[in-house]
Each structure stands twice: as structure tokens, then as C-alpha cells.
Tab-separated table of C-alpha atoms and ligand atoms in Angstrom:
chain	number	residue	atom	x	y	z
M	1	MET	CA	185.161	39.488	-183.588
M	2	SER	CA	184.171	36.874	-180.809
M	3	GLU	CA	184.979	33.209	-181.776
M	4	SER	CA	182.665	31.448	-183.039
M	5	LEU	CA	181.708	27.200	-181.716
M	6	PHE	CA	183.742	25.457	-183.754
M	7	ASP	CA	186.465	27.919	-184.079
M	8	GLN	CA	186.476	26.796	-180.589
M	9	ALA	CA	185.774	22.987	-181.734
M	10	SER	CA	189.198	22.857	-184.131
M	11	GLU	CA	191.918	24.941	-182.535
M	12	ARG	CA	190.869	21.493	-180.346
M	13	LEU	CA	193.313	20.266	-183.819
M	14	ALA	CA	195.088	22.106	-183.142
M	15	ASP	CA	196.756	20.968	-180.451
M	16	ALA	CA	196.275	17.488	-181.227
M	17	ILE	CA	198.255	17.599	-184.152
M	18	ALA	CA	201.083	18.928	-183.290
M	19	HIS	CA	201.935	16.060	-181.374
M	20	VAL	CA	200.878	13.072	-183.931
M	21	HIS	CA	202.340	12.736	-187.213
M	22	ILE	CA	199.459	12.671	-189.348
M	23	SER	CA	199.312	13.497	-193.336
M	24	GLU	CA	198.347	16.714	-194.396
M	25	ASP	CA	195.435	15.275	-196.428
M	26	ALA	CA	194.261	13.818	-193.317
M	27	ILE	CA	194.284	17.137	-191.629
M	28	GLU	CA	192.504	18.898	-194.672
M	29	ARG	CA	189.305	16.876	-194.973
M	30	LEU	CA	189.067	17.161	-191.280
M	31	LYS	CA	188.301	21.082	-191.479
M	32	SER	CA	185.517	20.965	-192.581
M	33	PRO	CA	182.023	18.692	-192.928
M	34	LYS	CA	180.849	16.575	-195.208
M	35	ALA	CA	177.325	18.020	-195.858
M	36	SER	CA	175.222	20.875	-194.599
M	37	LEU	CA	171.540	20.781	-194.695
M	38	GLN	CA	169.322	23.546	-193.164
M	39	VAL	CA	165.381	22.338	-193.896
M	40	SER	CA	163.254	24.738	-192.958
M	41	ILE	CA	160.247	22.755	-191.392
M	42	PRO	CA	156.513	23.816	-191.596
M	43	VAL	CA	153.923	22.187	-188.320
M	44	ARG	CA	150.119	23.224	-187.940
M	45	MET	CA	149.385	24.392	-184.672
M	46	ASP	CA	146.245	23.173	-182.771
M	47	ASN	CA	144.699	27.012	-183.118
M	48	GLY	CA	145.227	26.076	-186.913
M	49	THR	CA	148.421	27.812	-187.604
M	50	LEU	CA	151.452	27.546	-189.490
M	51	LYS	CA	154.661	27.794	-188.134
M	52	VAL	CA	157.760	27.146	-189.912
M	53	PHE	CA	160.512	25.714	-187.991
M	54	GLN	CA	164.377	25.338	-188.908
M	55	GLY	CA	165.880	21.880	-188.563
M	56	TYR	CA	169.536	21.085	-189.446
M	57	ARG	CA	171.835	18.390	-190.345
M	58	VAL	CA	175.038	18.435	-190.400
M	59	ARG	CA	177.061	14.749	-191.283
M	60	TYR	CA	180.828	15.779	-190.197
M	61	ASN	CA	183.297	13.224	-191.934
M	62	ASP	CA	182.230	9.456	-191.997
M	63	LEU	CA	185.751	8.044	-193.703
M	64	ARG	CA	184.758	5.224	-191.025
M	65	GLY	CA	181.706	4.747	-191.353
M	66	PRO	CA	178.195	6.175	-191.524
M	67	THR	CA	177.924	9.146	-189.685
M	68	LYS	CA	175.809	9.968	-186.114
M	69	GLY	CA	173.959	11.778	-183.781
M	70	GLY	CA	171.850	12.553	-182.171
M	71	ILE	CA	169.141	15.616	-183.253
M	72	ARG	CA	168.321	18.650	-179.959
M	73	PHE	CA	165.793	20.677	-179.557
M	74	HIS	CA	166.360	23.939	-178.995
M	75	PRO	CA	165.914	27.269	-179.331
M	76	LYS	CA	169.392	28.254	-179.232
M	77	VAL	CA	170.070	25.539	-182.336
M	78	ASN	CA	171.629	26.598	-184.988
M	79	MET	CA	174.387	26.328	-187.675
M	80	ASP	CA	177.652	26.471	-186.455
M	81	GLU	CA	176.285	24.453	-182.599
M	82	VAL	CA	175.588	21.990	-184.842
M	83	THR	CA	178.743	21.020	-187.607
M	84	SER	CA	180.234	21.914	-183.891
M	85	LEU	CA	177.879	19.330	-182.598
M	86	ALA	CA	179.148	16.852	-185.849
M	87	PHE	CA	183.085	17.982	-185.430
M	88	TRP	CA	183.000	16.100	-181.816
M	89	MET	CA	180.797	13.136	-182.413
M	90	THR	CA	183.068	12.585	-185.462
M	91	PHE	CA	186.285	12.595	-183.049
M	92	LYS	CA	183.773	10.527	-180.158
M	93	CYS	CA	183.067	8.173	-182.742
M	94	ALA	CA	187.257	7.557	-183.104
M	95	ALA	CA	188.849	7.914	-179.754
M	96	VAL	CA	186.184	5.084	-178.642
M	97	ASN	CA	186.741	2.807	-181.021
M	98	LEU	CA	182.434	2.718	-182.922
M	99	PRO	CA	182.635	2.221	-187.132
M	100	PHE	CA	180.544	5.372	-187.814
M	101	GLY	CA	181.975	8.985	-188.633
M	102	GLY	CA	180.280	12.149	-187.380
M	103	ALA	CA	176.793	13.845	-187.349
M	104	LYS	CA	175.116	16.451	-184.883
M	105	GLY	CA	170.978	17.618	-186.234
M	106	GLY	CA	169.121	19.628	-184.582
M	107	VAL	CA	165.864	22.341	-184.212
M	108	ALA	CA	165.751	25.728	-183.028
M	109	VAL	CA	162.511	25.573	-181.232
M	110	ASP	CA	161.149	25.677	-177.314
M	111	PRO	CA	159.658	22.020	-176.822
M	112	LYS	CA	158.462	22.584	-173.647
M	113	GLN	CA	156.058	25.294	-176.036
M	114	LEU	CA	154.040	23.075	-177.874
M	115	SER	CA	151.354	20.488	-177.269
M	116	LYS	CA	151.953	16.672	-177.562
M	117	PHE	CA	151.096	16.514	-180.899
M	118	GLU	CA	152.975	19.855	-182.761
M	119	LEU	CA	156.119	18.081	-180.947
M	120	GLU	CA	154.981	14.305	-182.930
M	121	ARG	CA	153.877	16.651	-185.815
M	122	LEU	CA	157.220	18.833	-186.210
M	123	SER	CA	159.709	15.386	-185.273
M	124	ARG	CA	158.103	14.067	-188.369
M	125	GLY	CA	158.515	16.791	-190.742
M	126	TYR	CA	161.899	17.163	-190.019
M	127	ILE	CA	161.872	13.349	-190.529
M	128	ASP	CA	160.869	14.468	-193.858
M	129	ALA	CA	163.358	17.538	-194.505
M	130	ILE	CA	166.057	15.522	-193.826
M	131	ALA	CA	164.838	11.855	-195.524
M	132	ASP	CA	166.994	11.634	-197.648
M	133	PHE	CA	169.981	12.569	-196.928
M	134	MET	CA	170.189	10.245	-193.077
M	135	GLY	CA	169.686	5.514	-193.547
M	136	ALA	CA	171.490	2.923	-192.259
M	137	ASP	CA	174.089	2.566	-194.112
M	138	VAL	CA	173.791	6.775	-194.301
M	139	ASP	CA	173.592	8.665	-191.022
M	140	ILE	CA	172.238	7.206	-188.245
M	141	PRO	CA	169.672	10.028	-186.241
M	142	ALA	CA	169.589	9.624	-181.886
M	143	PRO	CA	168.620	11.799	-178.962
M	144	ASP	CA	170.556	15.142	-177.348
M	145	VAL	CA	168.943	17.617	-175.487
M	146	GLN	CA	165.443	17.810	-174.637
M	147	THR	CA	165.146	14.602	-177.550
M	148	ASN	CA	163.434	11.104	-176.230
M	149	ALA	CA	162.800	7.715	-176.783
M	150	THR	CA	159.122	9.079	-177.420
M	151	ILE	CA	160.475	11.299	-180.576
M	152	MET	CA	162.940	9.199	-181.420
M	153	GLY	CA	160.312	6.432	-181.960
M	154	TRP	CA	157.874	9.655	-183.852
M	155	MET	CA	161.040	9.537	-186.437
M	156	VAL	CA	161.556	6.171	-187.006
M	157	ASP	CA	157.824	5.392	-187.966
M	158	GLU	CA	158.025	8.343	-189.942
M	159	TYR	CA	160.957	7.623	-191.248
M	160	SER	CA	159.517	3.641	-192.664
M	161	THR	CA	157.017	5.268	-194.229
M	162	ILE	CA	158.488	7.032	-196.566
M	163	GLN	CA	160.787	3.874	-197.577
M	164	ARG	CA	158.412	1.824	-197.743
M	165	LYS	CA	159.504	-0.462	-195.249
M	166	LEU	CA	160.549	-0.747	-191.304
M	167	CYS	CA	163.951	0.362	-191.294
M	168	PRO	CA	164.761	-0.481	-187.138
M	169	ALA	CA	168.381	0.529	-188.212
M	170	ALA	CA	168.549	4.245	-189.431
M	171	ILE	CA	167.333	5.045	-186.009
M	172	THR	CA	168.652	4.554	-183.106
M	173	GLY	CA	167.712	5.493	-179.334
M	174	LYS	CA	164.213	3.788	-179.735
M	175	PRO	CA	161.444	2.411	-177.783
M	176	LEU	CA	161.959	-0.926	-176.831
M	177	THR	CA	158.511	-1.974	-178.666
M	178	MET	CA	160.439	-0.467	-181.839
M	179	GLY	CA	163.612	-1.864	-182.185
M	180	GLY	CA	165.352	-0.652	-179.107
M	181	SER	CA	168.310	-1.469	-177.258
M	182	ILE	CA	167.480	-2.185	-173.248
M	183	GLY	CA	170.266	0.390	-171.605
M	184	ARG	CA	170.190	3.128	-173.677
M	185	GLU	CA	169.165	5.263	-171.452
M	186	ALA	CA	171.198	4.853	-168.874
M	187	ALA	CA	174.254	4.401	-171.472
M	188	THR	CA	175.660	7.680	-171.266
M	189	GLY	CA	175.587	8.273	-167.093
M	190	LEU	CA	176.619	4.746	-167.709
M	191	GLY	CA	179.145	4.948	-170.386
M	192	ALA	CA	181.491	8.021	-167.470
M	193	PHE	CA	180.749	6.218	-164.539
M	194	PHE	CA	182.983	3.821	-165.108
M	195	ALA	CA	185.412	5.865	-167.159
M	196	ILE	CA	185.704	7.691	-163.653
M	197	GLU	CA	185.877	4.676	-161.765
M	198	THR	CA	188.567	3.474	-164.349
M	199	LEU	CA	190.453	7.136	-163.229
M	200	MET	CA	190.156	6.668	-160.118
M	201	PRO	CA	192.975	4.438	-159.143
M	202	LEU	CA	195.532	6.593	-161.536
M	203	LEU	CA	194.700	9.521	-159.628
M	204	LYS	CA	194.757	7.524	-155.852
M	205	MET	CA	191.542	9.068	-154.813
M	206	GLU	CA	188.882	6.772	-152.900
M	207	ARG	CA	185.133	7.109	-153.804
M	208	SER	CA	184.183	7.567	-149.456
M	209	GLN	CA	186.485	10.654	-149.954
M	210	THR	CA	185.409	12.258	-153.044
M	211	THR	CA	183.291	14.579	-153.011
M	212	VAL	CA	181.527	15.673	-156.450
M	213	ALA	CA	178.688	18.244	-157.973
M	214	VAL	CA	176.360	17.543	-160.876
M	215	GLN	CA	175.512	21.014	-163.706
M	216	GLY	CA	172.226	19.183	-164.920
M	217	PHE	CA	169.545	17.591	-164.110
M	218	GLY	CA	168.562	16.010	-166.823
M	219	ASN	CA	168.220	12.124	-168.129
M	220	VAL	CA	173.080	12.114	-168.181
M	221	GLY	CA	173.619	14.906	-165.304
M	222	ALA	CA	170.738	12.291	-163.219
M	223	ALA	CA	171.951	9.379	-164.137
M	224	ILE	CA	175.424	10.047	-163.238
M	225	ALA	CA	174.283	11.725	-160.252
M	226	GLU	CA	173.209	9.265	-158.837
M	227	ALA	CA	175.554	5.717	-160.092
M	228	MET	CA	178.103	7.777	-158.007
M	229	SER	CA	175.619	8.720	-154.287
M	230	LYS	CA	175.785	4.796	-155.024
M	231	ALA	CA	178.728	3.792	-155.602
M	232	GLY	CA	180.052	5.827	-152.407
M	233	TYR	CA	180.748	8.638	-153.931
M	234	ARG	CA	179.454	12.166	-151.725
M	235	VAL	CA	177.331	14.813	-153.475
M	236	VAL	CA	176.690	17.766	-151.925
M	237	ALA	CA	175.631	20.023	-155.151
M	238	VAL	CA	173.594	19.362	-158.457
M	239	SER	CA	171.143	21.712	-160.434
M	240	ASP	CA	168.400	22.271	-162.998
M	241	SER	CA	168.401	24.747	-164.925
M	242	LYS	CA	166.316	27.568	-162.801
M	243	GLY	CA	169.533	27.004	-160.043
M	244	GLY	CA	171.151	24.386	-157.221
M	245	ILE	CA	170.917	22.665	-154.163
M	246	TYR	CA	174.260	21.998	-151.746
M	247	SER	CA	174.521	20.162	-149.128
M	248	LYS	CA	178.329	19.550	-147.087
M	249	LYS	CA	176.864	15.630	-145.619
M	250	GLY	CA	175.732	15.554	-149.431
M	251	LEU	CA	172.166	14.468	-150.972
M	252	ASP	CA	170.500	11.843	-151.166
M	253	ILE	CA	170.236	11.039	-155.175
M	254	PRO	CA	168.510	8.416	-155.849
M	255	SER	CA	166.001	10.065	-153.265
M	256	ILE	CA	165.724	13.452	-155.377
M	257	VAL	CA	165.624	11.131	-158.562
M	258	HIS	CA	162.454	10.359	-157.232
M	259	TYR	CA	160.896	12.806	-155.763
M	260	LYS	CA	161.904	14.196	-159.382
M	261	ASN	CA	160.269	10.804	-161.560
M	262	SER	CA	156.516	11.314	-159.080
M	263	THR	CA	155.871	15.028	-158.675
M	264	ARG	CA	158.410	16.535	-161.753
M	265	SER	CA	159.638	19.010	-158.607
M	266	PHE	CA	163.403	19.576	-158.182
M	267	GLN	CA	163.691	19.315	-154.268
M	268	ALA	CA	166.339	18.173	-152.248
M	269	VAL	CA	164.093	15.368	-149.902
M	270	TYR	CA	164.458	11.976	-149.085
M	271	CYS	CA	163.577	9.707	-148.817
M	272	GLN	CA	161.925	6.059	-147.430
M	273	ASP	CA	159.515	3.640	-149.350
M	274	SER	CA	157.470	6.803	-150.713
M	275	VAL	CA	157.284	9.644	-147.995
M	276	CYS	CA	159.600	12.101	-149.046
M	277	ASN	CA	160.427	15.070	-147.049
M	278	ILE	CA	163.048	17.857	-147.522
M	279	VAL	CA	166.115	16.861	-146.057
M	280	GLU	CA	168.253	20.575	-144.266
M	281	HIS	CA	170.491	22.553	-147.007
M	282	ASP	CA	171.440	25.305	-149.400
M	283	THR	CA	169.987	27.351	-152.462
M	284	LEU	CA	172.946	28.260	-154.642
M	285	SER	CA	172.200	29.192	-158.667
M	286	ASN	CA	173.762	27.407	-161.843
M	287	GLU	CA	177.356	29.605	-161.998
M	288	GLU	CA	177.470	28.711	-157.657
M	289	LEU	CA	177.620	25.541	-158.351
M	290	LEU	CA	180.299	25.996	-161.518
M	291	GLU	CA	182.827	27.426	-158.785
M	292	LEU	CA	182.104	25.174	-155.557
M	293	ASP	CA	185.624	23.884	-153.506
M	294	VAL	CA	185.020	20.154	-154.347
M	295	ASP	CA	186.721	16.988	-155.684
M	296	ILE	CA	185.401	15.740	-158.431
M	297	LEU	CA	182.430	19.222	-161.087
M	298	VAL	CA	180.556	17.112	-163.530
M	299	PRO	CA	178.868	19.624	-166.369
M	300	ALA	CA	175.986	18.536	-167.741
M	301	ALA	CA	173.727	20.496	-169.366
M	302	LEU	CA	175.038	22.512	-172.448
M	303	GLU	CA	178.426	23.599	-174.559
M	304	ASN	CA	180.634	26.637	-173.299
M	305	GLN	CA	179.626	26.882	-168.874
M	306	ILE	CA	183.045	27.143	-168.231
M	307	THR	CA	184.828	29.917	-170.456
M	308	GLU	CA	187.688	32.305	-169.813
M	309	HIS	CA	184.521	33.919	-167.066
M	310	ASN	CA	184.655	31.902	-164.454
M	311	ALA	CA	187.651	29.793	-165.187
M	312	HIS	CA	189.208	31.040	-162.707
M	313	LYS	CA	186.641	30.698	-159.900
M	314	ILE	CA	186.830	26.759	-160.460
M	315	ARG	CA	188.235	25.447	-157.263
M	316	ALA	CA	187.451	21.703	-158.299
M	317	LYS	CA	190.919	19.422	-158.371
M	318	TYR	CA	189.030	17.470	-161.088
M	319	ILE	CA	186.369	18.485	-164.404
M	320	LEU	CA	185.094	15.322	-165.703
M	321	GLU	CA	182.460	16.721	-169.273
M	322	ILE	CA	179.323	15.204	-169.668
M	323	ALA	CA	178.026	17.602	-171.715
M	324	ASN	CA	179.151	17.936	-175.111
M	325	GLY	CA	181.869	21.763	-175.260
M	326	PRO	CA	180.769	22.711	-171.456
M	327	VAL	CA	185.112	23.727	-171.855
M	328	THR	CA	186.016	26.210	-174.814
M	329	PRO	CA	190.433	26.137	-174.728
M	330	ALA	CA	190.389	29.319	-173.444
M	331	ALA	CA	188.871	28.490	-170.455
M	332	ASP	CA	191.341	24.826	-171.063
M	333	LYS	CA	194.473	26.800	-171.115
M	334	ILE	CA	193.191	28.967	-167.405
M	335	LEU	CA	192.840	25.351	-165.481
M	336	GLU	CA	195.599	23.677	-167.163
M	337	ARG	CA	198.493	26.063	-165.737
M	338	ARG	CA	196.001	25.955	-162.225
M	339	GLY	CA	196.381	21.782	-161.964
M	340	ILE	CA	192.690	22.004	-162.568
M	341	MET	CA	192.621	18.436	-165.165
M	342	VAL	CA	189.863	17.973	-167.400
M	343	PHE	CA	188.156	14.792	-168.609
M	344	PRO	CA	186.966	15.241	-172.346
M	345	ASP	CA	183.431	15.192	-174.118
M	346	ILE	CA	184.655	12.754	-176.710
M	347	LEU	CA	186.231	10.677	-173.681
M	348	ILE	CA	183.539	10.565	-170.856
M	349	ASN	CA	179.940	11.158	-172.406
M	350	ALA	CA	181.380	8.192	-174.906
M	351	GLY	CA	178.532	5.889	-173.869
M	352	GLY	CA	175.549	6.892	-175.604
M	353	VAL	CA	177.076	6.247	-178.750
M	354	THR	CA	178.408	3.124	-177.719
M	355	VAL	CA	174.981	1.883	-176.666
M	356	SER	CA	173.425	3.533	-180.017
M	357	TYR	CA	175.629	0.998	-182.814
M	358	PHE	CA	174.758	-1.503	-179.860
M	359	GLU	CA	171.597	-0.975	-180.645
M	360	TRP	CA	172.367	-0.794	-184.733
M	361	VAL	CA	173.925	-4.210	-184.430
M	362	GLN	CA	171.062	-5.499	-182.913
M	363	ASN	CA	167.945	-3.875	-185.937
M	364	ARG	CA	171.257	-5.097	-188.532
M	365	SER	CA	171.693	-9.140	-186.831
M	366	GLY	CA	167.647	-9.061	-185.332
M	367	PHE	CA	169.112	-11.042	-182.592
M	368	TYR	CA	168.746	-8.433	-179.393
M	369	TRP	CA	171.215	-9.411	-176.097
M	370	THR	CA	171.140	-8.618	-172.385
M	371	LEU	CA	171.457	-5.706	-169.917
M	372	GLU	CA	174.138	-7.077	-168.429
M	373	GLU	CA	175.874	-8.632	-172.418
M	374	VAL	CA	174.833	-4.494	-173.114
M	375	ASN	CA	176.443	-3.653	-169.993
M	376	ASP	CA	179.596	-6.149	-170.030
M	377	ARG	CA	180.311	-4.758	-174.328
M	378	LEU	CA	180.389	-1.553	-173.115
M	379	LYS	CA	182.400	-0.967	-169.505
M	380	GLN	CA	185.378	-2.971	-171.381
M	381	SER	CA	184.713	-0.677	-174.548
M	382	MET	CA	184.514	2.384	-171.304
M	383	VAL	CA	187.534	0.936	-168.980
M	384	THR	CA	190.098	0.019	-172.540
M	385	GLU	CA	189.990	3.321	-173.887
M	386	THR	CA	189.992	5.074	-170.931
M	387	LEU	CA	193.821	3.753	-170.007
M	388	ARG	CA	194.228	4.040	-173.934
M	389	ILE	CA	194.118	7.752	-173.943
M	390	TRP	CA	195.367	7.815	-169.956
M	391	GLU	CA	198.185	6.378	-171.388
M	392	VAL	CA	199.388	8.571	-174.611
M	393	ALA	CA	198.554	11.185	-171.911
M	394	GLN	CA	201.397	10.192	-169.751
M	395	GLN	CA	203.103	9.303	-172.133
M	396	LYS	CA	203.002	12.869	-174.654
M	397	GLN	CA	202.709	14.394	-171.022
M	398	ILE	CA	199.596	16.420	-172.425
M	399	SER	CA	196.420	17.325	-171.215
M	400	MET	CA	193.980	14.091	-170.897
M	401	ARG	CA	191.041	15.573	-174.038
M	402	THR	CA	194.483	16.931	-176.624
M	403	ALA	CA	195.152	12.489	-175.742
M	404	ALA	CA	191.976	12.031	-176.130
M	405	TYR	CA	192.514	14.057	-179.680
M	406	VAL	CA	195.945	12.895	-180.119
M	407	HIS	CA	194.697	8.725	-179.954
M	408	ALA	CA	191.313	9.114	-181.687
M	409	LEU	CA	193.114	11.647	-184.636
M	410	THR	CA	195.325	8.433	-184.592
M	411	ARG	CA	192.189	6.464	-186.367
M	412	LEU	CA	190.944	8.883	-188.754
M	413	SER	CA	194.644	9.340	-189.994
M	414	ASP	CA	194.221	5.484	-190.872
M	415	ALA	CA	190.971	6.185	-192.268
M	416	ILE	CA	191.655	8.295	-194.444
M	417	ASP	CA	195.682	7.861	-195.629
M	418	ALA	CA	193.964	3.333	-196.127
M	419	LYS	CA	191.660	5.339	-199.093
M	420	GLY	CA	194.824	6.595	-201.061
M	421	THR	CA	197.112	10.116	-200.525
M	422	ARG	CA	199.261	12.548	-201.624
M	423	SER	CA	202.370	10.443	-201.501
M	424	TYR	CA	200.673	7.712	-202.707
M	425	TYR	CA	199.165	9.250	-206.667
M	426	ALA	CA	203.310	10.699	-206.503
M	427	GLN	CA	204.270	7.886	-206.809
Z	501	LIG	N1	173.674	12.804	-178.617
Z	501	LIG	C1	173.889	11.947	-177.719
Z	501	LIG	C2	175.680	11.814	-177.967
Z	501	LIG	O1	176.305	12.904	-177.754
Z	501	LIG	C3	174.373	10.433	-178.732
Z	501	LIG	C4	174.139	10.175	-180.003
Z	501	LIG	C5	174.111	9.210	-180.437
Z	501	LIG	O2	173.373	7.933	-180.181
Z	501	LIG	O3	174.207	8.450	-182.099
Z	501	LIG	O4	176.920	11.647	-178.158
């Protein structure tokens, strides 16, 4: 039988435990989720019929603070995936020192098949179903794959209606007018950019000599491609779910983003003012994009993209994981043997949840920050934690992934031990 995603996620914990002294109690506490909820969400469709969707919310661990993590709307969402994502959130929040535990939620649905009203009813229905399981001091949802600020707005409105008071801090990633934080939408991409900028001198690389391929052109993939392109990296390939475009000379990412936002279509273009022309390019599949001979490969789509089946075909020197879980543990081993360095998701994509934390702080204090304040604090955190994880990797001669887990595990085990361990009770 093939391994579940959660079995794979747990392998990372096992790898890290070998490099750090932590109590048996801590290991035991981290092996399973604190609480898992599966709900049926009845939704009245526009044609009058009733459809029931399956929803999930897993609170993995809250020893460092209320649990935190996004909600995804995707046909393949299931309990195994949500549990794994909640596990990753636990380690992500600890890796960048946020006072949060980890959680995740999702609904098995293809949101593109729903009308806007159906999507709103589903979003509100999900919150009705999990309302007793969440809250600003308990569990705080946010956007994830195929959810956004509009959906978070409906959700926080529904939650506030249930509670009969405004509860902005119960959900992050909201629209600005409902208490969202400036800078939240761009935060995951920007955080990843700060991380790679910190790593570049350590890797002795120059931006203009560095080629990049980005798989996935959603909110986060487009943001990192644009940030890297503006900073002078040569972004040679990008793709969305339907396929990719490639140009050896480099693509004009700001033009592609502009074209996509104004026409909703994905094309290799060069735009001057509002006039866009298609430029010379090759088309390629998502699989081909992953196998390109580039310096940095950025998987920014879904999990399980680089597996034992294609890891030996990867030609990139470095992999910057913006998606959650794009490289499987079996692929990790092959890549490591081949000298390909992976910069792990729990560090690289932590910018989103970091600014979610800033949003929660602003909601609770009622005092709102400027974009400069948000981005400065994000940068400070990403640079500090990237350097710390790099040092752990160098000192212990382990991969950046294992170092990130070791770093997070040390913080998690301190929190677990502070509540009393076996040796404490044996005295
Ligand atoms: N969904 C994002 C993640 O995977 C953000 C979570 C959050 O802001 O709570 O990190």
C-alpha cells in the first residue's frame, strides 16, 4: 500500500529527531493531531437543489499558542491532506517563532464550478459547521489554495454573526475594510523573496547570472516570479495548471502578471503602457518545467510534485519550496544524493502566516500599521530565521529541511517540557 501524505510528513519528524535531544514526551505529543473535525455542509444551489459538501478542520498542536492555518477549497481535499498540512503549520509557526500552533482546514469542492452566491453560501456554511472549534484564542483560519480575502470576509462576517459581536481576530487574510492587514496578500511571495535574498550571498550566487523556473502562477507563484524578475533574476519559465511558457532570454514577468490580471489569460507577453504583444517563446508542460536546466526551481502549486519518479530528472541546482509539501521524502533522498539543495516550505512560505500574525496583533490592539512597518518586520523575521536555519545545517552537516525541523522542534519541545515531563513527575 502506498504511504499516506501524513506518513510522509511524519518522516520529516523522524529525520529531525535523530539530530536533536528532546524528551520522549515531546516526541509522543507531536505524533498525532490534538483534534480533528469532519463536517457535512449543506448548500442550497442556485437551481434550488441541495448539495452536501465535506469539510475538515484539524488542530494539530497548540502548545505554543492558538492553532493557525489556512482553509483550502479543492476537489482532492481529504482528512489525510488536511492533517499533514496542519502538521506542517505546527512546524512552520515554530520555525519562524510565531506564538501559534498549527491547524488547517478545507472543503472538497471545485470552487470554479460554483456561482459567486453558491461560493458565499458554502463559505458561510463551513464556518457555521466549525464555529465551536475556532476563535481568536483557539484556532484562527486564513486563506490557502483557491480561497482569498473575499472568502475570508464572508467567513469572518458569519463568525461575528454567530458570536453576536465583531470578531476580526478570529480569521486573518481578510479584506482591508474588515480589519485585514496591509501587505498580507503579497506576504508569502515577499517572505520567500527575503529568504532567497538572504541565501544568495551564502551560495555565492549573482542575481543576473541566476535562472529561475516557477511552477504555479496563482497569488503566490506570480508574486515570487515578479519579485525575482524585478530584482534582476532571469525568470525563464512559468506555468499555470494548464501548462507553461519558456524563453531562454527570460520572460517579462510584470507584463505577464498585468496581462493575466486584465484578460484572465496566461500568455508570454511584453507590455508597454497598456499595449501587450506576444513575444517569442516555447510552450511546455508542467512536468517539463520541473525538469528544466535552471539554477532555481520554484514549485508554487500543490504537494507531491517532485517524487521518486521524477527526482532523478531534476536538473535545477536549488529548489525553493513555496507550495506546501511539493517534494516527497523519497525525492528528498534522491535530490540530496545528487547534490540538489532544497530550501524547505516550512521556512520559505512562512511569510504568509507571519503577516497573518501581524494582522491578528493589529486586530487585538486596534492599532493598524503601515505597509513599511509590516514589510520591515516581515523582512527582519525571514532574514533572522533563514540565517539561524542555515547555521544549524552547517553546524550539524544536515540538509536545510532537516535543519528547519530541528530548529522548530527545539522550540516545540521547550513548550512541551515547560508543561511538565516524565522526569518532572518521577521526582
Ligand atoms: N495558508 C498559508 C500557509 O500555508 C497561510 C496560513 C495563515 O496565514 O494562517 O502558510
